[in-house]
XYZ file of C-alpha atoms in Angstrom:
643
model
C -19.474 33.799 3.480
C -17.260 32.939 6.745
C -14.257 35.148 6.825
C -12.403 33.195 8.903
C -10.984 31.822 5.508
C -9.518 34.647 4.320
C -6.164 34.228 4.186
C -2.870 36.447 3.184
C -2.395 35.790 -0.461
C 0.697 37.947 -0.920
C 2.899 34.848 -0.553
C 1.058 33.302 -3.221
C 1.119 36.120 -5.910
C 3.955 35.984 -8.602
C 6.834 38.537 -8.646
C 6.305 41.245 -11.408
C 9.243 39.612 -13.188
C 7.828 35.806 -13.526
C 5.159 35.216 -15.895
C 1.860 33.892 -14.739
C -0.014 31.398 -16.999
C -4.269 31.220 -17.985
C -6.203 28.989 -19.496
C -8.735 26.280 -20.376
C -8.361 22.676 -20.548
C -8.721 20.923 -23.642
C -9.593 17.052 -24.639
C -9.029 15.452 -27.939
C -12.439 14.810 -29.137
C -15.740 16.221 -29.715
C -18.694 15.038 -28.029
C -19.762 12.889 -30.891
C -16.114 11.373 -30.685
C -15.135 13.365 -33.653
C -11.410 14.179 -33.554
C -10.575 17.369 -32.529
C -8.112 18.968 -35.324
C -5.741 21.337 -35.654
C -8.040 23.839 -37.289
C -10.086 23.520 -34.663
C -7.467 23.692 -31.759
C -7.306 27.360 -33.815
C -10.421 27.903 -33.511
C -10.640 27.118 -29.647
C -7.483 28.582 -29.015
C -8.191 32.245 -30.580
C -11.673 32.242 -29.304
C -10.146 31.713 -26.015
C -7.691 34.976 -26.493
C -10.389 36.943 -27.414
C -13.440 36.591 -25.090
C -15.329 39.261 -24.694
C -14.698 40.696 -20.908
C -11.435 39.096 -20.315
C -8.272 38.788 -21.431
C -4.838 36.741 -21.183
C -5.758 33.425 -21.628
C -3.060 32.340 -24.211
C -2.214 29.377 -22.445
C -4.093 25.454 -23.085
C -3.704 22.466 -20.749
C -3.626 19.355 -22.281
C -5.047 15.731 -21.257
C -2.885 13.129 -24.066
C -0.009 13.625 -26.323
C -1.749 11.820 -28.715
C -3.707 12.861 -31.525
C -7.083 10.655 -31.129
C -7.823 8.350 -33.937
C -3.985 7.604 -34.275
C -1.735 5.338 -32.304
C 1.250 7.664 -31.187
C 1.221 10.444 -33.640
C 1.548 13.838 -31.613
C -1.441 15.739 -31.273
C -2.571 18.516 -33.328
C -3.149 20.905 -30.383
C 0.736 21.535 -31.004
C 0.984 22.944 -33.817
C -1.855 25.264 -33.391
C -0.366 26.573 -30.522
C 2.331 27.307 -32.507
C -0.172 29.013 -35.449
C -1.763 31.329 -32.415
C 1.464 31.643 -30.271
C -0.251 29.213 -27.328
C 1.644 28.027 -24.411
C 0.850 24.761 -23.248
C 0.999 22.451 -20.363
C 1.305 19.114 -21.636
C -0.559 16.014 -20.423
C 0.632 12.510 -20.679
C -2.082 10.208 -20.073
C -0.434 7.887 -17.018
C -2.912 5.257 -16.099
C -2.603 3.430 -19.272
C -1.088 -0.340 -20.675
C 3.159 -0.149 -21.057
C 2.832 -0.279 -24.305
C 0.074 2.885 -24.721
C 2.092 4.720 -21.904
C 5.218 4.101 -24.354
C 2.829 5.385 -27.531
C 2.359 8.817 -24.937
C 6.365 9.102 -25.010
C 6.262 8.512 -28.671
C 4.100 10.954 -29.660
C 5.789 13.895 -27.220
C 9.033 12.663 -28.819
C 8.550 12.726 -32.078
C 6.830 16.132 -31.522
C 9.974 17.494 -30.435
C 11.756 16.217 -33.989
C 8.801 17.276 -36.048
C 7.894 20.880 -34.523
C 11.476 21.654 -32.837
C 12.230 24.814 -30.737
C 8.887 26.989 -31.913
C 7.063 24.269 -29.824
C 9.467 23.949 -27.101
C 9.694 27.107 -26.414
C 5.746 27.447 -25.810
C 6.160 24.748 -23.198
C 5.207 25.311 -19.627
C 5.040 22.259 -18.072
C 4.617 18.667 -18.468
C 2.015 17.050 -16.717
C 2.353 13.317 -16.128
C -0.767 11.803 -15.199
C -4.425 13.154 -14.360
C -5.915 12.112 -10.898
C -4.442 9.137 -11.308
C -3.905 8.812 -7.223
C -7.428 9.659 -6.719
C -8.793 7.409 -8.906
C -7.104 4.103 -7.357
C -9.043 1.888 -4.961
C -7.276 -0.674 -2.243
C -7.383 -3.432 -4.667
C -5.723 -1.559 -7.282
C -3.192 -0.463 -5.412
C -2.639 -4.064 -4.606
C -2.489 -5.582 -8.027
C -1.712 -2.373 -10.311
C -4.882 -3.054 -12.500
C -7.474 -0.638 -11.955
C -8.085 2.541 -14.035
C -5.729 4.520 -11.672
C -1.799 3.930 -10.234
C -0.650 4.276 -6.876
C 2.309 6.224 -5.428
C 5.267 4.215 -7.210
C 3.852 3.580 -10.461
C 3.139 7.254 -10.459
C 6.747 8.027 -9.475
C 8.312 5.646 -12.053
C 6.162 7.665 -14.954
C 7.424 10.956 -13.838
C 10.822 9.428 -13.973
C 10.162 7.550 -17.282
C 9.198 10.764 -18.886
C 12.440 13.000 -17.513
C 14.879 9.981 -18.838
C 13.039 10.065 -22.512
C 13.596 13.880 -22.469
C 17.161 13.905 -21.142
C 19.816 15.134 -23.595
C 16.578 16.648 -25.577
C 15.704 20.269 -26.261
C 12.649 19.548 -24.155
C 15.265 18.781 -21.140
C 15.068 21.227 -18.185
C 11.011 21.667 -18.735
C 8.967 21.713 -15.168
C 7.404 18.439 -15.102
C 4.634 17.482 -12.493
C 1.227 15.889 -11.694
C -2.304 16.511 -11.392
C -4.239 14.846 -8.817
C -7.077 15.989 -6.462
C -6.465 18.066 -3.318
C -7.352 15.404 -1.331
C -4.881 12.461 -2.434
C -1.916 15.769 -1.979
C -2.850 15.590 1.247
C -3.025 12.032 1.699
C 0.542 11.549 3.529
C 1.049 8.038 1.186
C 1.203 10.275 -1.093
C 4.141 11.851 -0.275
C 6.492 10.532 -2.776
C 4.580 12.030 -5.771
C 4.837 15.350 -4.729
C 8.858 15.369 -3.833
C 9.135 13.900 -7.245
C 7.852 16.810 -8.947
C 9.006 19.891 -9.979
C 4.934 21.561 -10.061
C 1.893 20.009 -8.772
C -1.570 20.810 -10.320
C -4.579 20.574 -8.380
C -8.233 19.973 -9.419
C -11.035 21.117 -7.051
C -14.999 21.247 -7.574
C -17.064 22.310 -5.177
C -19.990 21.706 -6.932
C -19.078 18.201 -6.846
C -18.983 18.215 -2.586
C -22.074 16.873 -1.819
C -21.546 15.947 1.456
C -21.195 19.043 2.602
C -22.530 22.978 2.741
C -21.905 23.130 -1.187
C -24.206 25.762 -2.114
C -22.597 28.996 -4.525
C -22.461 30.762 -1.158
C -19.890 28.264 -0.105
C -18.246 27.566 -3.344
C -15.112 30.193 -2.743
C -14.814 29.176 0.886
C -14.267 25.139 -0.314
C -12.363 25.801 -3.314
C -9.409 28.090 -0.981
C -9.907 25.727 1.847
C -8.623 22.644 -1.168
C -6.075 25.008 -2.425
C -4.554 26.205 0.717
C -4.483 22.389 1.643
C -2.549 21.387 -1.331
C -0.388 24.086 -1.084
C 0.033 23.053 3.513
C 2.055 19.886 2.311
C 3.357 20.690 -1.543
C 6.605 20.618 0.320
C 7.950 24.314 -1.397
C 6.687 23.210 -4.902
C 4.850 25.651 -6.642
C 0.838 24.756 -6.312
C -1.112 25.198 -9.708
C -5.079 25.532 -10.772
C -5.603 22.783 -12.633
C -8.801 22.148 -12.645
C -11.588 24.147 -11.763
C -15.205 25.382 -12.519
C -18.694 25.789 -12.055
C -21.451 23.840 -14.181
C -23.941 26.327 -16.359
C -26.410 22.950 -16.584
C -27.454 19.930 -15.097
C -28.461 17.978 -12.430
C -28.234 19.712 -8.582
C -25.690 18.456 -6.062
C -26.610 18.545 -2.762
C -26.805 22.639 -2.427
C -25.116 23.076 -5.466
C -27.164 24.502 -8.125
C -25.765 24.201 -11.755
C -27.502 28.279 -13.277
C -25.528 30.668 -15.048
C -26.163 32.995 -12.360
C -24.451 30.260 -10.504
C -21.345 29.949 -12.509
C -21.055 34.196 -13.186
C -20.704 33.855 -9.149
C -17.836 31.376 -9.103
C -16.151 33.000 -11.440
C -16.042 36.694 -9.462
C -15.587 34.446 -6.467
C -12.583 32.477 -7.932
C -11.205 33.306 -10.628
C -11.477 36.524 -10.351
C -9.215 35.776 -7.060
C -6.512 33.876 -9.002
C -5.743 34.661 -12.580
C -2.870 37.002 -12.695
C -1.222 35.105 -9.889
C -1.507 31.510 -10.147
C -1.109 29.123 -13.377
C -5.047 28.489 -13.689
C -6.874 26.814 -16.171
C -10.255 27.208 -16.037
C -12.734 24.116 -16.619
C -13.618 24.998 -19.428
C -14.460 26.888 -22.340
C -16.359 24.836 -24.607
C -17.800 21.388 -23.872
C -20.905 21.504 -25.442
C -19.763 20.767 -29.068
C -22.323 18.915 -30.568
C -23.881 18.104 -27.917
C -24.403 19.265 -24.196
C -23.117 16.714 -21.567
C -24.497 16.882 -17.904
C -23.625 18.708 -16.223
C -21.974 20.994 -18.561
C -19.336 23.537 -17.481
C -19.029 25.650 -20.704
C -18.538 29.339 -20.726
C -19.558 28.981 -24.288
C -22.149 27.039 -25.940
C -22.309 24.405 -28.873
C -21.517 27.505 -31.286
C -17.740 28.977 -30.777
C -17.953 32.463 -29.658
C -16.140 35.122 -28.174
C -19.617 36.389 -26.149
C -19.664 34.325 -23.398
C -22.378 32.568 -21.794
C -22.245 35.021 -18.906
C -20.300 38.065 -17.499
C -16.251 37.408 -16.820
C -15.269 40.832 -16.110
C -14.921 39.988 -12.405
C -17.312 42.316 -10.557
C -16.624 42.816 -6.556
C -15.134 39.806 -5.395
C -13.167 41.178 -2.363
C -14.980 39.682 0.271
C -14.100 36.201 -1.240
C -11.309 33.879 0.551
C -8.159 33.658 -0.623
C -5.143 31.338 -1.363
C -2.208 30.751 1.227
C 1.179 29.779 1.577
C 4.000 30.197 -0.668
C 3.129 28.680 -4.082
C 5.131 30.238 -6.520
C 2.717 30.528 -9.675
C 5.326 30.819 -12.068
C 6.918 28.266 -14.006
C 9.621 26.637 -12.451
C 12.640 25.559 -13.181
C 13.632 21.405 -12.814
C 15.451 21.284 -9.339
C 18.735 19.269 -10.058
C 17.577 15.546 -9.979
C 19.364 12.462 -10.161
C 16.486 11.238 -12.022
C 15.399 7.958 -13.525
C 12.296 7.493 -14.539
C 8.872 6.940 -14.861
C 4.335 6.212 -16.810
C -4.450 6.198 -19.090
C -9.192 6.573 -18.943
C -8.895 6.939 -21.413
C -9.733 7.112 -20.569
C -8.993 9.446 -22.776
C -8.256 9.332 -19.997
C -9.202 10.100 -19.656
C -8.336 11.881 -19.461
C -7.753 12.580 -23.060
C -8.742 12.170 -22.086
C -8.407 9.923 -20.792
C -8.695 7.817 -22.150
C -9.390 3.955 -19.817
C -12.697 4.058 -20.837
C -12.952 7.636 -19.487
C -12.429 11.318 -20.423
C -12.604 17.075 -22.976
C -13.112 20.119 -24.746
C -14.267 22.065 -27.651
C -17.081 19.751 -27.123
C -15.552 16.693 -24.720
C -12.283 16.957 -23.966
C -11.208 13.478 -23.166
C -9.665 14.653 -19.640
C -12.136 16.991 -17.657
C -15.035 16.418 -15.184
C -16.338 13.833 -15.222
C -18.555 14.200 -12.299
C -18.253 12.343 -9.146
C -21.079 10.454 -7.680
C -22.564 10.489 -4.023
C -20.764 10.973 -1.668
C -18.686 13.328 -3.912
C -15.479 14.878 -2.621
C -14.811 17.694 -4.509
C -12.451 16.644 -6.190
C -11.882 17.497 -10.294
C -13.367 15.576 -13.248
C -11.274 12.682 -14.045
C -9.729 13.040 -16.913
C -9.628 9.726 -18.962
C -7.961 8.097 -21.494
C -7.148 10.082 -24.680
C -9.689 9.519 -27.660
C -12.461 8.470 -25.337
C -15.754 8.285 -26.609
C -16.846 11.789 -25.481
C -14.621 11.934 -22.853
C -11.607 13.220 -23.310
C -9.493 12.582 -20.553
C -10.293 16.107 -19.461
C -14.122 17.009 -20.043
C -16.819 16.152 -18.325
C -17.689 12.572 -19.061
C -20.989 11.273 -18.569
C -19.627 12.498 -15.084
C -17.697 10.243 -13.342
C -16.403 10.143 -9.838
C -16.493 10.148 -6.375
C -17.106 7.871 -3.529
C -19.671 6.996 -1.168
C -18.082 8.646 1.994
C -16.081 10.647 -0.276
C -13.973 12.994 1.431
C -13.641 15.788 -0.646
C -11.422 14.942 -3.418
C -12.254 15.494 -7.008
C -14.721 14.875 -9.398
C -13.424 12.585 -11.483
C -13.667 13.905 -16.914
C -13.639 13.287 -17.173
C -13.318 13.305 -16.746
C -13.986 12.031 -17.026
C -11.325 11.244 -15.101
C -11.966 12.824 -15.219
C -13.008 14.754 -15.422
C -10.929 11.806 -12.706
C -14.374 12.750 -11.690
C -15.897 14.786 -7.720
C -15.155 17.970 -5.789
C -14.083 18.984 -2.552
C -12.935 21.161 -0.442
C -9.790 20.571 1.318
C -9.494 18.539 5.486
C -7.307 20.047 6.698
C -5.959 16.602 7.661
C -5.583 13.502 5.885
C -8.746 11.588 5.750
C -9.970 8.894 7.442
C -11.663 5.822 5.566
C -13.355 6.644 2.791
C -10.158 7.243 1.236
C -9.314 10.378 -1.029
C -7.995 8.444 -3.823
C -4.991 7.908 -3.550
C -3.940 4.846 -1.212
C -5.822 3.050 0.722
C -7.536 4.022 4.085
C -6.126 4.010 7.392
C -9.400 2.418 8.471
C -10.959 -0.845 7.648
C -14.127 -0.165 5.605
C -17.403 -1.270 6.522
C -19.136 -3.925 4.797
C -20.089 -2.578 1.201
C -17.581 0.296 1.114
C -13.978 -0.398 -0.504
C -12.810 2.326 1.552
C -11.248 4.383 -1.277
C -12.601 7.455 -3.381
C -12.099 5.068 -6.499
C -12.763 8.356 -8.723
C -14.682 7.772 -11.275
C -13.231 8.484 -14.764
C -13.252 5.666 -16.882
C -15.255 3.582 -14.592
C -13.156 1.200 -13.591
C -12.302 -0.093 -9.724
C -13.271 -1.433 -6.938
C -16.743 -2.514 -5.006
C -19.453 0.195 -4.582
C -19.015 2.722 -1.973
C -21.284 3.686 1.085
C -24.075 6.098 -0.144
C -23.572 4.718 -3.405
C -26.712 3.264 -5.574
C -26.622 -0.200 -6.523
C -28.466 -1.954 -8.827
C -31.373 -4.419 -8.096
C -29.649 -7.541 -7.109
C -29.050 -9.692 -9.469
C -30.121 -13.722 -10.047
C -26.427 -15.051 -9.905
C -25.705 -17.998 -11.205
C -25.523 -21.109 -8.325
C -21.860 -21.800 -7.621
C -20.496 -18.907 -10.391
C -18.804 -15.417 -9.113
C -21.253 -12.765 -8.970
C -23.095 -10.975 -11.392
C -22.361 -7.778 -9.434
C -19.160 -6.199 -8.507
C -19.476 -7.021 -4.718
C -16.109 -8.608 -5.147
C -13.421 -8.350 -7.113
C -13.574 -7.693 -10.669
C -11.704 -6.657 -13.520
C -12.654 -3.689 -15.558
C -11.481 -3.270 -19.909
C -8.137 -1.984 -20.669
C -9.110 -1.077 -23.676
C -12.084 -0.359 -25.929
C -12.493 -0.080 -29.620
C -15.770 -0.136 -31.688
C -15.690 -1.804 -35.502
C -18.137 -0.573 -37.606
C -18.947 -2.153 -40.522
C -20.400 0.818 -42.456
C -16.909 2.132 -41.969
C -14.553 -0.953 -42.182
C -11.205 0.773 -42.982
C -11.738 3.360 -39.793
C -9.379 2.543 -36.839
C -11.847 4.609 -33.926
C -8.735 3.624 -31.289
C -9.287 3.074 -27.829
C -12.822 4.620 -26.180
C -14.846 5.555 -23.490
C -17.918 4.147 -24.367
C -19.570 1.049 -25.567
C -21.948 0.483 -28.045
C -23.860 -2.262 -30.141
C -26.180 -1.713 -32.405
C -27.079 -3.980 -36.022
C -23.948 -2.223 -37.341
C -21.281 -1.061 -34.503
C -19.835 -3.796 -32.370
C -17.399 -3.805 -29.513
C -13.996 -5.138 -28.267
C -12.808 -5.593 -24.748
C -9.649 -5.926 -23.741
C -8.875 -7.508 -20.335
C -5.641 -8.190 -18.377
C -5.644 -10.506 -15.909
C -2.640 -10.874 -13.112
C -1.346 -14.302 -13.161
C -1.996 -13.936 -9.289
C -5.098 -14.858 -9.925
C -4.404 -18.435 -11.301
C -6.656 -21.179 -9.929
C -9.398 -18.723 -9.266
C -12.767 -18.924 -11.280
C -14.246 -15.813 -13.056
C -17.805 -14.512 -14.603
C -18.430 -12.059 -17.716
C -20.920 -10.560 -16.444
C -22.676 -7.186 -18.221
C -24.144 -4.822 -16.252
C -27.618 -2.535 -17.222
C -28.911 -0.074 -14.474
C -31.724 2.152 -14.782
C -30.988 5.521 -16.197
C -32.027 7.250 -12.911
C -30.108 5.167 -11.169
C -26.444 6.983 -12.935
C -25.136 9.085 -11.800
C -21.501 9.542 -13.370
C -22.815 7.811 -16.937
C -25.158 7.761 -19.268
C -26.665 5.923 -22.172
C -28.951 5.753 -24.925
C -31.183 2.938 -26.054
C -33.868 2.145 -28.970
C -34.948 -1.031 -30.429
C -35.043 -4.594 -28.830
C -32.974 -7.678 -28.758
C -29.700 -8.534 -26.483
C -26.165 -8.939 -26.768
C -23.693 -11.855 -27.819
C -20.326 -11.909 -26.436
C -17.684 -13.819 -28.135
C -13.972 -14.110 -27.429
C -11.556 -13.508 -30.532
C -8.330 -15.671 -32.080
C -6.243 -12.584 -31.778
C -5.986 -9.143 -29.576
C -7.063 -6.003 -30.822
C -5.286 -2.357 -30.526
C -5.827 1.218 -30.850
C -4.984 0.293 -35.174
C -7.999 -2.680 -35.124
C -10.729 -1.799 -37.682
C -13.695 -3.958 -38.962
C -11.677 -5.234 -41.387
C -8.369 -6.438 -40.161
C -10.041 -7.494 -36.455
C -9.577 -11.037 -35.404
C -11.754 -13.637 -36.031
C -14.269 -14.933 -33.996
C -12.610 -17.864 -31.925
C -15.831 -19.088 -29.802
C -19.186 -17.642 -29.113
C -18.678 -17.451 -24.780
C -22.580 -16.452 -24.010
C -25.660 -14.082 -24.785
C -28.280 -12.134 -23.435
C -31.129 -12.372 -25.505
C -33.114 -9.965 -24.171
C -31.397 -6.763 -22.618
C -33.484 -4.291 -20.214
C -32.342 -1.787 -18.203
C -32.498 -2.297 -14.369
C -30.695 -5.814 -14.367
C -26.981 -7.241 -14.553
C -26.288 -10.726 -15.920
C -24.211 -13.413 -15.812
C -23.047 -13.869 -19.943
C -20.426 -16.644 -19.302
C -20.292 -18.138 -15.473
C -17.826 -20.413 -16.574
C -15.810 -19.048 -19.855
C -14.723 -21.293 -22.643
C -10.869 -21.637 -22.824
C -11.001 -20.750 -18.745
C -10.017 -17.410 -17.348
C -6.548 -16.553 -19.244
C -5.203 -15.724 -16.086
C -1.875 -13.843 -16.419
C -2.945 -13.031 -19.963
C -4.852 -10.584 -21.940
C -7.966 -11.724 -24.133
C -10.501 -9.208 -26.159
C -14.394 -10.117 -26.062
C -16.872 -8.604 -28.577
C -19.909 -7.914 -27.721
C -22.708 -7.383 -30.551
C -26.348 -6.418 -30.579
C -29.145 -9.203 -31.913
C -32.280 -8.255 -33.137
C -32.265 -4.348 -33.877
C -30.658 -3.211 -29.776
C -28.898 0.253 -30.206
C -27.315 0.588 -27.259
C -24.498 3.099 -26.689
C -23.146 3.965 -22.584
C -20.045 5.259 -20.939
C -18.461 2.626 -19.203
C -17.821 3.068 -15.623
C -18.104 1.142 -12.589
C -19.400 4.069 -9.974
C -21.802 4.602 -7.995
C -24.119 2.487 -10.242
C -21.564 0.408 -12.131
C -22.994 -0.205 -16.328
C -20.898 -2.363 -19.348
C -18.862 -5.423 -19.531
C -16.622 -6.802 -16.482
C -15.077 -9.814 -15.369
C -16.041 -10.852 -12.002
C -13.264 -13.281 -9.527
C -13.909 -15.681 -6.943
């Protein structure tokens, strides 16, 4: 391990009087989508106090305000807290609609009301936003509509959120952002981080797969990302947001996902950092039913206080250390004339994200999602809240990173999420192939948007260099592509109706699926800057081994119809009470994986520029089909192409 990388971390060590906070991160649904509940935030949240070889990890990040399932109610990670005396660093999922930003505000405000002074008192922070920089591409930054926000949007949140809380109990709380190391240290960036009071950062070295990522190297790129960060936080106190190394799954570049593996990290890492900076490990259980890939669990589908491998830190004094002067404690809010302020699910997203995007006791909505080739090293992008298996926190069918990727963060799930993609820190801003955050200071080559559109709830811009693409598609003579060479636009918002369970409002998700029962809505947005343009619903089916940062799973045969509805649906829509079918826009009859298709070159009713319309899509014959959306490397699910 190079020493030339260990570095004084007095400066960075708390004073014996401030309190230093540990602890996991935590989505808002299981793996199998299943709510996460209060008696089960208990569950996580003891099991966490009590692991067997550590101790002092009392505190929880979350990835949404909102419980999943519901439209703004707050989520039941809050009261558990206050049932196992919990502190917790809020998340409000940023990249998100007005109106489901607004339902983030809701829920934290009528929190406040309902739980009073027990809760705010076990507040430590308020986290506005998960890798939302990282996760933007050059087109979104544009036009404001992909899956992440740029610099302003992400400023006007923050001050959104400090105006809703002024004159409240909650007023005076640190509030901050999460993003990858590498959009901190992208200088367009700037503005986030002097409107802060913390900044977290989320690194995964795992994820760096351009570069020497074995376990060997894992301390050396996590401290190089941290010191970094904390090289242009501008005084603010730098926190570990995000970080981790997988127990399972598939290898990245050196990095080999073992147990062995992870026990290392840990000694390496954490070992290095609890006790003196806010750190919250990713994560402690994301295996619940079911175990994602990678998987970053230190337990395993069963809650347990035995963990899946030693955590009593053996000798880890040869490993690097943090820098600078990053108070770990939490601060107080600097005096601020503030306004104010406000996704993938990505949830997502987080979480979740939410954006079709997401973490923990199983998937938290929020965590890493891992980042594709060319990953960065960046965190999982979190995604929107409630995502299907992604919580806006936990590792998502993986999502993120770029072709070219510099070293940013994986993206939850993050999804995004994890959002989701790994890096270890340049010292300088980097050159194209963009960190995430805005876009790069060089003109990308042919086939590379230039940004590290992070991954979480797939959504963004054209592939990246390194990336893999699917077979090229048969486009349609005269109609935009059935690829996302162009521009596109990705869903806003997903929500399944199941007609087995007609009365069940499954809100906004990560994933799609159609099968003879389950269908599922669509909601686009489309700039009225795009008037006079012509457009495509296209659907898009790679290979499995062609994913890297999704999944899916498929049995029967038949294809998909796509139809637009009279109405638009929300996070309330059910079977029952959806929309009617307004007009049948195309079909696939035969779906196989390994191709992308053009369902509708030429929509009926035209391209509702400057307006939103929801498409379902259903399955015909007896398809059961069920992915996580996302756009990168190999993009898979529905999409609007624009020529």
């Amino acid at each position: 391990m190079r020493s030339s990388n260990i570095l004084p971390i007095a400066a960075t060590l708390a004073t014996a009087s401030a309190q230093v906070y540990q602890g996991f991160n935590y989505g808002s649904v299981f793996t199998n989508n299943a709510p996460i509940t209060r008696q089960n935030y208990v569950d996580l949240f003891t099991t966490a106090r009590n692991l067997q070889g550590t101790s002092g990890f009392t505190s929880a990040r979350l990835f949404t305000t909102i419980q999943a399932g519901t439209t703004n109610s707050p989520i039941e990670a809050i009261p558990a807290a206050t049932d196992t005396d919990t502190q917790l660093l809020l998340g409000i999922f940023l990249s998100a609609t007005d109106e489901q930003f607004n339902n983030e505000v809701t829920a934290l405000q009528s929190a406040i009301t309902q739980y009073g002074q027990s809760f705010v008192d076990r507040v430590i922070g308020i986290s506005v936003g998960s890798e939302d920089l990282y996760r933007i591409s050059p087109t979104g930054i544009e036009n404001m509509s992909n899956p992440g926000e740029g610099p302003d949007a992400v400023v006007r949140r923050i001050n959104q959120v400090r105006q809703a809380l002024s004159g409240t109990i909650m007023d005076g709380k640190p509030i901050g952002h999460v993003d990858t190391w590498t959009a901190y240290i992208n200088s367009s960036n700037a503005a986030v981080i002097e409107a802060c009071d913390f900044i977290g950062t989320d690194a995964y070295p795992y994820f760096q797969n351009t570069q020497e990522n074995s376990i060997e190297n894992g301390a050396d790129l996590f401290f190089d990302a941290y010191n970094a960060t904390v090289a242009v936080a501008q005084g603010k106190p730098v926190w570990i947001t995000e970080t981790g190394w997988p127990v399972s799954g598939p290898t990245e570049n050196l990095a080999v996902p073992s147990l062995e593996n992870a026990e290392q990290y840990w000694d390496d890492v954490a070992c290095r950092v609890l006790g003196s900076i806010n750190t919250f490990w990713y994560i402690l259980q994301d295996a619940a039913p079911t175990t994602p890939s990678p998987s970053f669990g230190l337990v395993g589908s069963t809650l347990s206080t035995t963990p899946l491998y030693d955590l009593s830190c053996g000798d880890s004094s040869s490993s690097p250390q943090p820098s600078g002067d990053s108070p770990s404690s939490s601060p107080s809010r600097p005096a601020v004339s503030s306004p104010s302020v406000p996704a993938p699910s990505g949830s997502g997203n987080d979480g979740g994200s939410s954006a079709p995007a997401p973490p923990a006791g199983g998937n938290d909505g929020g965590s890493p999602a891992p980042p594709a080739a060319g990953n960065d090293g960046g965190s999982p992008a979190p995604a929107p809240p409630g995502a299907g298996g992604n919580d806006g926190g936990s590792p998502a069918p993986a999502p993120p990173a770029a072709g070219g990727n510099d070293g940013g963060s994986p993206a939850p799930a993050p999804p995004a999420a994890g959002g989701n993609d790994g890096g270890s820190p340049a010292p300088a801003p980097p050159a194209a192939g963009n960190d995430g955050g805005s876009p790069a200071p060089a003109t990308p080559a042919a086939g590379n948007d230039g940004a590290n559109d992070g991954l979480p709830a797939g959504l963004g811009g054209s592939p990246n260099a390194g990336e893999t693409a699917l077979p090229r598609p048969t486009n349609v003579p005269g109609a935009c592509p059935a690829d996302l060479s162009g521009e596109f636009e990705f869903p806003h918002l997903i929500v399944p109706l199941d007609e087995t369970k007609p009365d069940t409002a499954f809100g906004t998700q990560f994933n799609g699926k159609f099968s003879p029962t389950v269908s599922t809505v669509f909601n686009f947005d489309f700039p009225a800057s795009l008037e006079g343009r012509s457009c495509n619903v296209v659907f898009l089916f790679p290979k499995q081994e062609d994913l890297v940062t999704s999944s899916y799973t498929v049995s029967g045969s038949g294809g998909i119809e796509v139809s637009r509805l009279n109405g638009i649906v929300d996070e309330s829509t059910t079977f029952n009470n959806a929309p009617g079918v307004n007009v049948t826009v195309g079909a696939v009859p035969n779906v196989q994986p390994g191709n992308s298709y053009s369902v509708a070159p030429s929509p009926p009713g035209g391209c509702y520029f400057g307006g939103r319309v929801s498409y379902q899509v259903s399955a015909t014959g007896s398809l059961d089909l069920e992915y996580f959306q996302n756009y990168h490397p190999a993009a898979i699910g529905l999409y609007i192409t624009v020529c």
